Amino acid sequence: MGSTSLKIKSKAQDFAPNGSVGQATSTIRRTLLPAAAKEHLTLEGRLMNAGKIFQQNFLIRSFDVDPDYKVSIKAIMNYLQDASVNYRKKMGMSAENLLGVTPEMRTRDLIWVYRCMCIMVDRYPSWDDFVQLHHWFSTSGRTGLRCHWVINDIKTGETLVRASSLFVMMNKKTRKVCKLPEEVENEFKPYLTINAESIVENERNSCPKVETMNHIRTGLTAGWNDLDFNYHVNNSKYVDWILESIPRSPVHNQELCSINIEYRRECLKDDVIQSLSKVVTDEQTNHHGIELEHLLRLESGPEVLRAKTAWRPKSVCR
Amino acid sequence: MGSTSLKIKSKAQDFAPNGSVGQATSTIRRTLLPAAAKEHLTLEGRLMNAGKIFQQNFLIRSFDVDPDYKVSIKAIMNYLQDASVNYRKKMGMSAENLLGVTPEMRTRDLIWVYRCMCIMVDRYPSWDDFVQLHHWFSTSGRTGLRCHWVINDIKTGETLVRASSLFVMMNKKTRKVCKLPEEVENEFKPYLTINAESIVENERNSCPKVETMNHIRTGLTAGWNDLDFNYHVNNSKYVDWILESIPRSPVHNQELCSINIEYRRECLKDDVIQSLSKVVTDEQTNHHGIELEHLLRLESGPEVLRAKTAWRPKSVCR
């Protein structure tokens, strides 16, 4: 990773978040199953550690891999989101509501929105690999709920992906962020891990200097297939847009090893997006990889998201 | 379906294709498993009926459904393609080559390309449904290989989706279509169903009258995430583009019940596409649904595909 400025914790630390998840991590280790048992693994996910950890398995499909036969970063984001939705369903939240709205949230017209997301890929799984995901929640200050995910190779237990995100509450009518009401926190309490350190640290990205961003792609729009259940652009679509402006030349033989996204604004179907990128650490100064800064904004001006990505030489070239 | 001009066979017929698959269809019925057994079903797929049928199961994920919580037509196309790739892998074709190139094809620089595809949706499965897919091949004249798929509800055995496609051989260097060489046919022979009737009939679409197509969307392009292993635009991306030009008003309360696509040309990353549509049978003349004609073409003129879609009133509105 060289001089990357994304604060990524060491692998040894990742498996030992503080507090009540400590015990659970040894449970995670014990539940790694041999390859022969993979046919019998549940795909719908299950609660572990008295409900404080959710476990789900994924078989990597041919349509979830990129031209290098490795799972795409978009597919990884889909897996994380799917586990989060399934965990909330297991908690007894409305099964037909994929956004995990609790009864107390419904009363107050509150919804969850992504504030930031950080994904660190140690190794990309390939087509037909079977992976196991563990997911847990913790509170974050007075406004947010932090999600933590780890994806392991099911045969070896090797950590492949670590991710963390912050959700905040938004009033559906005013579209303003608000504090996490005590009543909603109480609904989540049985499932919350208190004082858990983040599996990956979400760092606030500094304000990007638009005039220095020299790789630009304009006219990006969302298709019908990119919308979520609120008819907003799905979280994972933003990653497609970020990738649209990356310069081909420095990243041709590199693979994404981490992405840190800070969401600033929702997008709707007919919004027209500009994607801007800048190489901040290139191969000249860092032989281990490069780093880029990214900005998505509406063509009319307002910022949609800021992001940083780090890239390393491809582990296996096609 | 009312007056649809797509020739869709009756459900009773679908389960009884001619020839050697006859026996297999009773095997299909016998292998429908009760819900309780679904955790134990293999997801990687398996050969049945001495290799002449391939069976694979899918759990419908939250990211494969549309805002109505029903599986998207794009996801269905991905499932069909995934089963086809996995079947060829089980046949012993190169596991790392998702395009199913046989040794004899490799010698002759031949690849498979889609010529046409017809999908008929009887009922859309929803998020968390478990479905079972059966897939078989037959020859089609001297140039092609026909694929047949049926997707069933795993609990009830109800037929949800029927599909058929025609692949032809193309020379990778000249990009010209050629006859199926006997040596390649021999490689497939153990898996081929002879004289099988198509599960759904692919009908050639008449040449669309461009000047009458009054719903137009311009400037469509493929993202990195839309490319296949040859760095061509993936087959299922075309469906996104078709949907981009459909008029909102007549189809707002309708759902797609069939799509018949005729592929005319490959697309690459930087191609700019126009999507054109026309309502040919509207709600005024047919209360059961509407039909549309579609055309995708490069902005520079050449035709990319022709398609027809049929729509019916939504089975369950959100």
XYZ file of C-alpha atoms in Angstrom:
636
model
C 0.000 0.000 0.000
C 3.048 2.272 0.374
C 2.227 5.798 1.413
C -1.546 5.594 1.200
C -3.270 8.124 3.362
C -6.298 5.897 3.970
C -5.956 4.676 7.526
C -6.318 0.930 7.197
C -5.777 -1.158 10.255
C -3.451 -4.114 10.251
C -5.000 -7.519 9.552
C -4.202 -8.716 13.081
C -6.270 -5.872 14.556
C -9.186 -6.371 12.204
C -10.255 -9.582 13.780
C -10.283 -8.181 17.299
C -12.740 -5.308 17.577
C -13.243 -4.217 21.173
C -16.091 -4.972 23.521
C -18.657 -7.674 23.172
C -17.607 -8.671 19.681
C -14.332 -9.995 21.082
C -15.886 -13.349 21.881
C -17.709 -13.386 18.573
C -14.516 -13.211 16.556
C -13.374 -16.534 17.966
C -16.820 -17.860 17.013
C -16.155 -16.582 13.474
C -12.943 -18.579 13.372
C -14.615 -21.734 14.660
C -17.387 -21.599 12.082
C -15.125 -21.696 9.025
C -16.199 -24.837 7.257
C -14.268 -27.196 5.022
C -14.875 -27.031 1.266
C -16.846 -30.281 1.273
C -19.517 -28.718 3.447
C -20.172 -25.763 1.181
C -23.272 -27.246 -0.402
C -24.904 -27.199 2.999
C -24.253 -23.600 3.886
C -27.200 -21.333 4.190
C -27.319 -18.458 1.744
C -30.045 -16.569 3.480
C -27.799 -15.674 6.370
C -28.086 -16.374 10.082
C -27.656 -14.625 13.412
C -24.652 -15.501 15.554
C -23.408 -14.457 18.978
C -26.886 -13.752 20.399
C -27.802 -11.705 17.358
C -24.807 -9.376 17.447
C -23.222 -10.825 14.303
C -24.859 -11.746 11.011
C -23.290 -14.348 8.722
C -24.059 -14.832 5.029
C -22.429 -16.770 2.180
C -22.023 -15.863 -1.470
C -21.054 -17.912 -4.488
C -19.267 -15.603 -6.942
C -21.305 -15.723 -10.168
C -19.961 -15.209 -13.687
C -21.911 -11.962 -13.946
C -20.311 -10.534 -10.814
C -16.755 -10.704 -12.138
C -14.826 -8.272 -14.328
C -12.853 -9.093 -17.488
C -10.009 -10.350 -15.234
C -12.402 -12.968 -13.734
C -12.146 -11.212 -10.340
C -15.256 -10.070 -8.485
C -15.981 -6.423 -9.298
C -15.918 -3.740 -6.609
C -19.558 -3.016 -7.511
C -20.502 -6.640 -6.771
C -18.688 -6.399 -3.421
C -20.763 -3.318 -2.551
C -23.889 -5.235 -3.521
C -22.925 -8.110 -1.198
C -22.345 -5.707 1.720
C -25.680 -4.016 1.146
C -27.468 -7.356 0.744
C -26.094 -8.613 4.069
C -27.187 -5.397 5.759
C -30.718 -5.733 4.397
C -30.891 -9.405 5.385
C -29.573 -8.687 8.893
C -32.333 -6.117 9.439
C -34.862 -8.622 8.144
C -33.627 -11.180 10.688
C -34.009 -8.489 13.371
C -37.700 -8.555 12.552
C -37.852 -5.336 10.592
C -40.406 -5.208 7.860
C -39.458 -7.939 5.399
C -40.924 -6.142 2.434
C -38.941 -3.006 3.203
C -35.409 -3.472 1.968
C -34.284 -0.229 3.530
C -34.627 -1.518 7.100
C -37.123 1.002 8.438
C -38.162 0.204 12.029
C -41.635 0.937 13.449
C -40.245 3.925 15.442
C -38.556 5.253 12.309
C -41.785 4.924 10.356
C -43.657 6.949 13.012
C -41.097 9.755 12.663
C -40.725 9.619 8.838
C -37.074 8.649 9.209
C -34.921 6.736 6.759
C -31.277 5.625 6.736
C -28.829 7.278 4.357
C -25.192 6.394 3.699
C -22.799 9.045 4.965
C -19.533 7.310 4.143
C -18.156 3.917 3.129
C -14.655 2.458 3.148
C -13.765 -0.852 1.495
C -10.341 -2.452 1.694
C -9.675 -5.431 -0.583
C -6.815 -7.661 0.561
C -7.432 -10.192 -2.242
C -10.204 -10.400 -4.849
C -12.136 -13.665 -4.971
C -12.776 -15.109 -8.464
C -15.624 -16.721 -10.370
C -17.041 -19.769 -8.524
C -15.285 -18.978 -5.224
C -17.438 -19.381 -2.142
C -17.075 -16.568 0.376
C -18.418 -15.969 3.858
C -19.408 -12.553 5.131
C -19.677 -11.428 8.765
C -21.466 -8.203 9.535
C -22.143 -6.261 12.732
C -23.387 -2.843 13.844
C -22.208 -0.334 16.410
C -23.383 3.149 17.341
C -21.349 6.122 16.234
C -21.803 9.303 18.240
C -25.335 10.599 18.629
C -26.373 10.543 15.013
C -25.125 7.421 13.362
C -25.005 3.695 13.070
C -21.763 2.153 11.952
C -21.699 -1.053 9.889
C -18.744 -3.417 9.812
C -18.185 -6.263 7.354
C -15.496 -8.891 6.815
C -15.490 -11.253 3.832
C -13.434 -14.453 4.145
C -12.453 -17.224 1.775
C -14.657 -20.067 2.967
C -12.020 -22.765 2.419
C -9.090 -21.125 4.157
C -10.587 -18.440 6.400
C -8.292 -15.877 4.747
C -9.618 -12.319 5.028
C -10.387 -10.984 1.554
C -12.350 -7.805 2.151
C -12.886 -5.471 5.113
C -15.381 -2.652 5.068
C -17.028 -0.094 7.262
C -19.736 2.466 6.692
C -21.634 5.134 8.557
C -25.386 5.533 8.200
C -27.253 8.543 9.499
C -30.926 9.277 9.977
C -32.702 11.541 7.541
C -36.194 12.939 7.695
C -37.946 11.694 4.573
C -39.924 14.900 4.177
C -37.394 17.624 5.052
C -34.416 15.576 3.629
C -32.397 16.812 6.653
C -30.084 14.671 8.770
C -31.157 14.311 12.416
C -30.043 12.679 15.677
C -30.659 8.990 16.278
C -33.803 9.036 18.499
C -33.499 7.050 21.734
C -36.563 4.988 20.741
C -34.894 3.896 17.496
C -31.612 3.173 19.286
C -33.589 0.979 21.706
C -34.962 -1.026 18.796
C -31.406 -1.720 17.646
C -29.892 -2.143 21.134
C -30.046 -5.981 21.325
C -27.996 -6.125 18.117
C -25.534 -3.329 18.802
C -21.920 -3.848 19.662
C -20.971 -1.102 22.097
C -17.657 0.752 21.651
C -16.552 -1.404 18.748
C -13.575 -0.027 16.906
C -14.155 0.354 13.226
C -12.852 -2.547 11.133
C -11.624 0.056 8.638
C -11.414 3.724 9.429
C -13.555 6.150 7.445
C -11.504 9.313 7.152
C -13.075 12.559 6.074
C -11.817 13.557 2.675
C -10.576 17.103 2.380
C -12.432 19.446 0.065
C -11.264 18.575 -3.472
C -9.746 21.349 -5.588
C -11.941 21.033 -8.650
C -9.621 23.084 -10.866
C -6.773 20.577 -10.359
C -8.859 17.522 -11.324
C -7.728 16.802 -14.844
C -9.507 13.549 -15.763
C -13.118 14.373 -16.505
C -16.078 12.407 -17.829
C -19.320 14.272 -18.408
C -22.906 13.314 -19.216
C -23.271 10.285 -16.914
C -26.850 9.266 -16.119
C -28.566 6.451 -14.229
C -30.632 3.790 -16.012
C -33.822 2.222 -14.615
C -31.734 -0.687 -13.451
C -29.626 1.582 -11.221
C -32.447 2.734 -8.940
C -33.157 1.561 -5.403
C -36.510 1.056 -3.682
C -36.949 4.782 -3.169
C -36.313 5.369 -6.874
C -32.957 6.945 -5.934
C -29.684 6.019 -7.602
C -28.291 2.933 -5.873
C -25.221 3.371 -3.721
C -23.145 0.952 -5.825
C -23.827 2.891 -9.057
C -21.629 5.744 -7.791
C -18.638 3.393 -7.972
C -19.319 2.857 -11.703
C -19.274 6.613 -12.161
C -16.050 7.063 -10.173
C -14.354 4.451 -12.391
C -15.522 6.243 -15.533
C -13.043 9.095 -15.065
C -9.962 7.192 -13.938
C -7.068 7.569 -16.365
C -6.390 4.333 -18.252
C -2.645 4.659 -18.393
C -1.533 4.472 -14.726
C -4.175 1.961 -13.648
C -3.999 -0.431 -16.611
C -1.903 -2.941 -14.696
C -3.211 -2.028 -11.277
C -6.163 -3.181 -9.202
C -8.218 -1.194 -6.736
C -7.133 -2.014 -3.183
C -9.193 0.523 -1.269
C -11.958 3.020 -1.760
C -13.113 5.650 0.712
C -16.351 7.396 -0.219
C -18.051 10.357 1.431
C -21.618 10.823 0.211
C -22.805 14.437 0.017
C -26.087 14.311 -1.869
C -28.691 11.877 -3.240
C -29.162 11.440 -6.991
C -32.354 10.831 -8.932
C -33.047 9.199 -12.290
C -32.678 12.226 -14.540
C -29.678 13.848 -12.857
C -26.690 14.351 -15.153
C -23.377 13.667 -13.455
C -19.775 14.713 -14.020
C -17.013 12.443 -12.750
C -13.641 14.101 -12.007
C -10.381 12.432 -10.958
C -6.798 13.360 -10.168
C -3.738 11.180 -9.580
C -2.220 12.303 -6.253
C 0.492 9.675 -5.812
C 1.753 8.152 -9.021
C 4.062 5.298 -9.925
C 7.029 7.687 -10.213
C 6.985 8.420 -6.507
C 5.496 5.187 -5.258
C 6.363 1.921 -6.975
C 3.835 -0.018 -4.922
C 0.807 1.688 -6.367
C -1.021 4.928 -6.958
C -3.682 6.991 -5.257
C -6.423 9.096 -6.788
C -8.904 11.699 -5.604
C -12.391 11.726 -7.088
C -15.366 13.998 -7.206
C -18.849 13.420 -8.577
C -21.009 16.460 -9.061
C -24.221 17.386 -10.821
C -23.679 19.180 -14.122
C -25.499 22.065 -12.452
C -22.709 22.281 -9.848
C -23.597 20.660 -6.492
C -21.229 18.032 -5.104
C -22.574 14.435 -5.009
C -19.615 12.662 -3.423
C -15.894 12.822 -2.680
C -13.733 9.735 -2.779
C -10.183 8.456 -2.603
C -8.993 5.252 -4.206
C -5.701 3.401 -3.820
C -4.401 0.975 -6.455
C -1.667 -1.672 -6.386
C -0.043 -3.788 -9.114
C -2.445 -6.542 -10.246
C -1.956 -9.711 -8.212
C -2.522 -11.937 -11.253
C -2.657 -10.507 -14.770
C -5.090 -12.101 -17.192
C -51.174 -11.701 -23.817
C -54.019 -10.789 -26.151
C -52.902 -10.237 -29.702
C -49.159 -10.507 -29.182
C -47.331 -11.519 -32.302
C -44.539 -13.271 -30.411
C -45.157 -16.960 -30.844
C -45.115 -18.331 -27.330
C -46.005 -21.956 -26.857
C -48.522 -23.085 -24.310
C -47.241 -24.037 -20.881
C -48.305 -27.657 -21.366
C -46.060 -27.949 -24.403
C -43.090 -26.320 -22.745
C -42.388 -29.246 -20.536
C -42.479 -31.764 -23.328
C -39.813 -31.002 -25.899
C -39.387 -33.801 -28.429
C -36.746 -36.486 -28.597
C -34.386 -37.508 -25.875
C -35.341 -34.737 -23.507
C -38.764 -36.348 -23.099
C -37.471 -38.602 -20.334
C -35.583 -35.747 -18.781
C -38.661 -33.642 -18.233
C -40.089 -36.256 -15.906
C -36.748 -36.208 -14.125
C -37.153 -32.420 -13.796
C -40.494 -32.952 -12.110
C -39.111 -35.577 -9.739
C -36.219 -33.398 -8.622
C -38.333 -30.508 -7.363
C -37.451 -30.371 -3.713
C -39.463 -29.239 -0.732
C -38.657 -25.858 0.785
C -36.997 -27.415 3.808
C -34.305 -28.922 1.617
C -33.287 -25.676 -0.016
C -30.255 -25.150 2.211
C -28.792 -28.319 0.789
C -29.195 -27.531 -2.864
C -26.100 -27.088 -4.876
C -25.643 -23.660 -6.420
C -22.879 -24.649 -8.749
C -25.192 -26.658 -10.925
C -25.181 -30.325 -11.923
C -25.638 -32.516 -14.971
C -28.826 -34.571 -15.292
C -30.143 -37.089 -17.812
C -26.702 -38.353 -18.884
C -25.442 -34.805 -19.329
C -28.247 -33.630 -21.609
C -29.757 -31.282 -19.019
C -28.038 -28.871 -16.653
C -29.696 -27.813 -13.409
C -28.769 -24.775 -11.318
C -30.407 -22.916 -8.431
C -30.519 -19.217 -7.657
C -31.502 -17.305 -4.551
C -32.929 -13.948 -5.643
C -30.740 -11.288 -4.016
C -31.841 -7.798 -2.999
C -29.575 -6.313 -5.694
C -31.223 -8.375 -8.451
C -34.689 -6.936 -7.900
C -36.274 -3.754 -9.231
C -38.107 -1.089 -7.209
C -41.176 -3.400 -7.221
C -39.116 -6.096 -5.406
C -39.422 -8.356 -8.473
C -36.344 -9.802 -10.158
C -35.250 -7.559 -13.029
C -35.220 -8.815 -16.623
C -31.504 -8.012 -16.660
C -30.914 -10.324 -13.692
C -32.888 -13.078 -15.471
C -30.601 -12.709 -18.504
C -27.604 -12.941 -16.186
C -28.962 -16.183 -14.680
C -29.485 -17.711 -18.136
C -25.980 -16.767 -19.218
C -24.475 -18.001 -15.947
C -26.136 -21.409 -16.354
C -24.854 -21.626 -19.918
C -21.301 -20.870 -18.831
C -21.517 -23.349 -15.958
C -22.957 -26.074 -18.211
C -20.015 -25.695 -20.605
C -17.644 -25.836 -17.643
C -19.251 -29.122 -16.543
C -18.776 -30.383 -20.120
C -15.062 -30.012 -19.474
C -14.488 -26.876 -21.509
C -11.757 -24.609 -20.246
C -12.832 -23.524 -16.773
C -11.071 -20.176 -16.985
C -12.796 -19.342 -20.260
C -16.275 -18.134 -19.523
C -17.171 -18.039 -23.187
C -17.139 -21.826 -23.565
C -14.556 -22.162 -26.313
C -13.811 -25.826 -27.125
C -10.360 -27.090 -28.247
C -11.603 -27.450 -31.857
C -13.005 -23.909 -31.765
C -9.703 -22.579 -30.441
C -7.822 -24.260 -33.338
C -10.096 -22.482 -35.819
C -10.244 -19.097 -34.031
C -13.983 -19.526 -33.527
C -16.152 -17.963 -30.850
C -19.867 -18.088 -30.018
C -22.026 -15.030 -30.575
C -25.684 -14.482 -29.705
C -27.915 -14.266 -32.782
C -31.260 -13.991 -31.021
C -32.874 -14.426 -27.635
C -36.486 -14.762 -26.521
C -37.570 -14.632 -22.885
C -41.122 -15.206 -21.710
C -41.929 -14.391 -18.092
C -45.040 -16.123 -16.731
C -44.469 -14.762 -13.202
C -41.595 -12.760 -11.727
C -39.954 -14.235 -8.636
C -39.257 -11.789 -5.784
C -36.463 -11.026 -3.362
C -35.431 -14.119 -1.335
C -37.286 -16.587 -3.587
C -35.350 -19.737 -4.462
C -35.612 -20.736 -8.102
C -34.415 -23.725 -10.091
C -33.196 -23.462 -13.651
C -33.041 -26.262 -16.249
C -31.017 -25.719 -19.374
C -30.353 -27.812 -22.513
C -28.863 -27.442 -25.986
C -29.952 -28.547 -29.418
C -28.529 -27.979 -32.896
C -30.227 -25.505 -35.167
C -29.605 -25.959 -38.883
C -26.002 -26.056 -40.024
C -24.790 -22.918 -38.326
C -26.196 -22.686 -34.875
C -26.640 -24.035 -31.410
C -29.950 -23.436 -29.719
C -30.172 -22.962 -25.934
C -33.321 -23.657 -23.946
C -33.994 -22.626 -20.353
C -36.859 -23.050 -17.893
C -36.905 -21.388 -14.471
C -39.250 -22.873 -11.853
C -40.322 -21.863 -8.377
C -38.452 -24.360 -6.227
C -41.276 -24.776 -3.717
C -44.136 -25.385 -6.107
C -42.542 -26.348 -9.412
C -44.511 -23.578 -11.117
C -42.911 -22.398 -14.364
C -41.827 -18.773 -13.991
C -39.617 -18.100 -17.001
C -39.059 -19.813 -20.376
C -36.323 -18.769 -22.732
C -34.586 -19.783 -25.896
C -31.633 -18.395 -27.798
C -29.616 -19.079 -30.905
C -25.816 -18.913 -30.892
C -23.770 -18.932 -34.062
C -20.070 -19.378 -34.731
C -17.981 -16.363 -35.604
C -14.387 -16.221 -36.734
C -12.556 -14.119 -34.155
C -10.281 -12.544 -36.761
C -12.622 -11.937 -39.717
C -15.675 -11.281 -37.427
C -17.749 -13.265 -39.970
C -20.371 -15.878 -39.107
C -19.541 -19.410 -40.318
C -20.991 -22.933 -40.347
C -20.745 -25.132 -37.273
C -17.748 -27.384 -38.128
C -18.400 -31.117 -37.749
C -15.471 -31.394 -35.319
C -17.048 -28.807 -33.009
C -20.475 -30.447 -33.316
C -18.840 -33.739 -32.299
C -17.494 -32.106 -29.148
C -21.024 -31.073 -28.215
C -22.755 -34.254 -29.440
C -22.947 -36.081 -26.084
C -24.814 -33.088 -24.658
C -27.062 -32.281 -27.598
C -30.757 -32.958 -27.709
C -31.611 -33.873 -31.298
C -34.713 -32.407 -32.942
C -35.835 -30.626 -29.775
C -38.564 -28.106 -30.367
C -37.740 -24.690 -29.057
C -39.172 -23.954 -25.625
C -40.013 -20.472 -26.931
C -39.921 -19.570 -30.583
C -37.476 -16.920 -31.760
C -39.187 -15.111 -34.587
C -37.270 -12.876 -36.953
C -38.266 -9.269 -36.432
C -39.158 -7.346 -39.556
C -36.969 -4.434 -40.531
C -38.040 -1.537 -38.277
C -39.165 1.692 -39.900
C -36.842 4.106 -38.165
C -38.825 7.188 -39.159
C -41.893 5.898 -37.277
C -40.066 5.250 -34.006
C -41.069 8.193 -31.881
C -39.537 7.446 -28.469
C -35.833 8.146 -28.672
C -32.997 8.218 -26.160
C -29.566 9.264 -27.393
C -26.042 9.264 -25.984
C -26.081 5.850 -24.265
C -22.657 4.373 -23.493
C -21.304 1.324 -21.710
C -19.383 1.588 -18.415
C -16.437 -0.615 -17.436
C -18.833 -2.742 -15.450
C -20.863 -3.572 -18.592
C -18.072 -5.367 -20.460
C -17.657 -9.123 -20.918
C -14.457 -11.154 -21.039
C -13.737 -10.066 -24.607
C -14.112 -6.433 -23.536
C -17.363 -6.302 -25.544
C -20.590 -4.906 -24.160
C -22.364 -7.671 -22.239
C -25.506 -9.136 -23.730
C -27.654 -8.120 -20.763
C -26.631 -4.432 -21.044
C -28.638 -4.154 -24.281
C -31.805 -4.725 -22.259
C -30.969 -1.691 -20.108
C -30.655 0.362 -23.279
C -33.938 -0.939 -24.733
C -35.720 0.055 -21.518
C -34.227 3.561 -21.680
C -36.466 4.593 -24.570
C -39.757 3.035 -23.545
C -42.466 5.629 -22.973
C -43.304 6.007 -19.265
C -47.002 6.585 -19.689
C -48.345 3.324 -21.190
C -45.983 1.016 -19.292
C -46.174 2.664 -15.869
C -48.596 0.055 -14.559
C -47.421 -2.741 -16.825
C -44.719 -5.353 -16.533
C -42.637 -6.913 -19.275
C -43.987 -10.360 -20.155
C -41.836 -11.170 -23.156
C -38.839 -9.886 -25.032
C -37.591 -11.078 -28.417
C -34.169 -9.757 -29.387
C -32.297 -10.115 -32.661
C -28.642 -9.127 -32.359
C -27.113 -7.497 -35.445
C -23.763 -6.167 -34.312
C -21.328 -6.204 -31.368
C -20.678 -3.060 -29.321
C -17.457 -1.883 -27.752
C -16.697 0.373 -24.775
C -16.686 3.730 -26.520
C -19.620 3.191 -28.883
C -22.409 5.738 -28.487
C -25.863 4.205 -28.809
C -29.327 5.488 -29.704
C -32.342 3.618 -28.361
C -35.596 3.966 -30.372
C -39.047 2.594 -29.513
C -42.561 2.594 -30.899
C -45.835 1.392 -29.379
C -47.421 -0.964 -31.929
C -50.386 -2.268 -29.913
C -51.581 0.087 -27.231
C -54.066 -0.110 -24.376
C -56.786 1.445 -26.551
C -56.883 -1.574 -28.833
C -55.774 -4.235 -26.387
C -56.842 -4.045 -22.759
C -54.639 -6.951 -21.780
C -51.382 -5.219 -22.525
C -49.234 -3.415 -25.037
C -46.507 -4.291 -27.507
C -43.505 -2.251 -28.571
C -40.879 -2.402 -31.289
C -37.329 -1.377 -30.486
C -34.157 -0.547 -32.294
C -30.672 0.123 -30.976
C -28.209 1.688 -33.357
C -24.836 3.391 -33.235
C -25.042 7.171 -33.443
C -23.063 6.760 -36.660
C -25.963 4.748 -38.142
C -25.404 0.969 -38.121
C -28.075 -1.206 -36.504
C -27.068 -2.968 -33.248
C -30.270 -4.896 -32.514
C -34.005 -5.166 -33.194
C -36.408 -6.207 -30.494
C -40.068 -6.615 -29.636
C -41.441 -6.445 -26.125
C -44.910 -7.316 -24.809
C -46.264 -5.881 -21.564
C -49.225 -6.852 -19.358
C -50.866 -5.164 -16.376
C -48.665 -5.553 -13.268
C -49.540 -8.706 -11.335
C -48.998 -6.988 -7.984
C -48.520 -3.248 -7.736
C -46.114 -2.019 -5.099
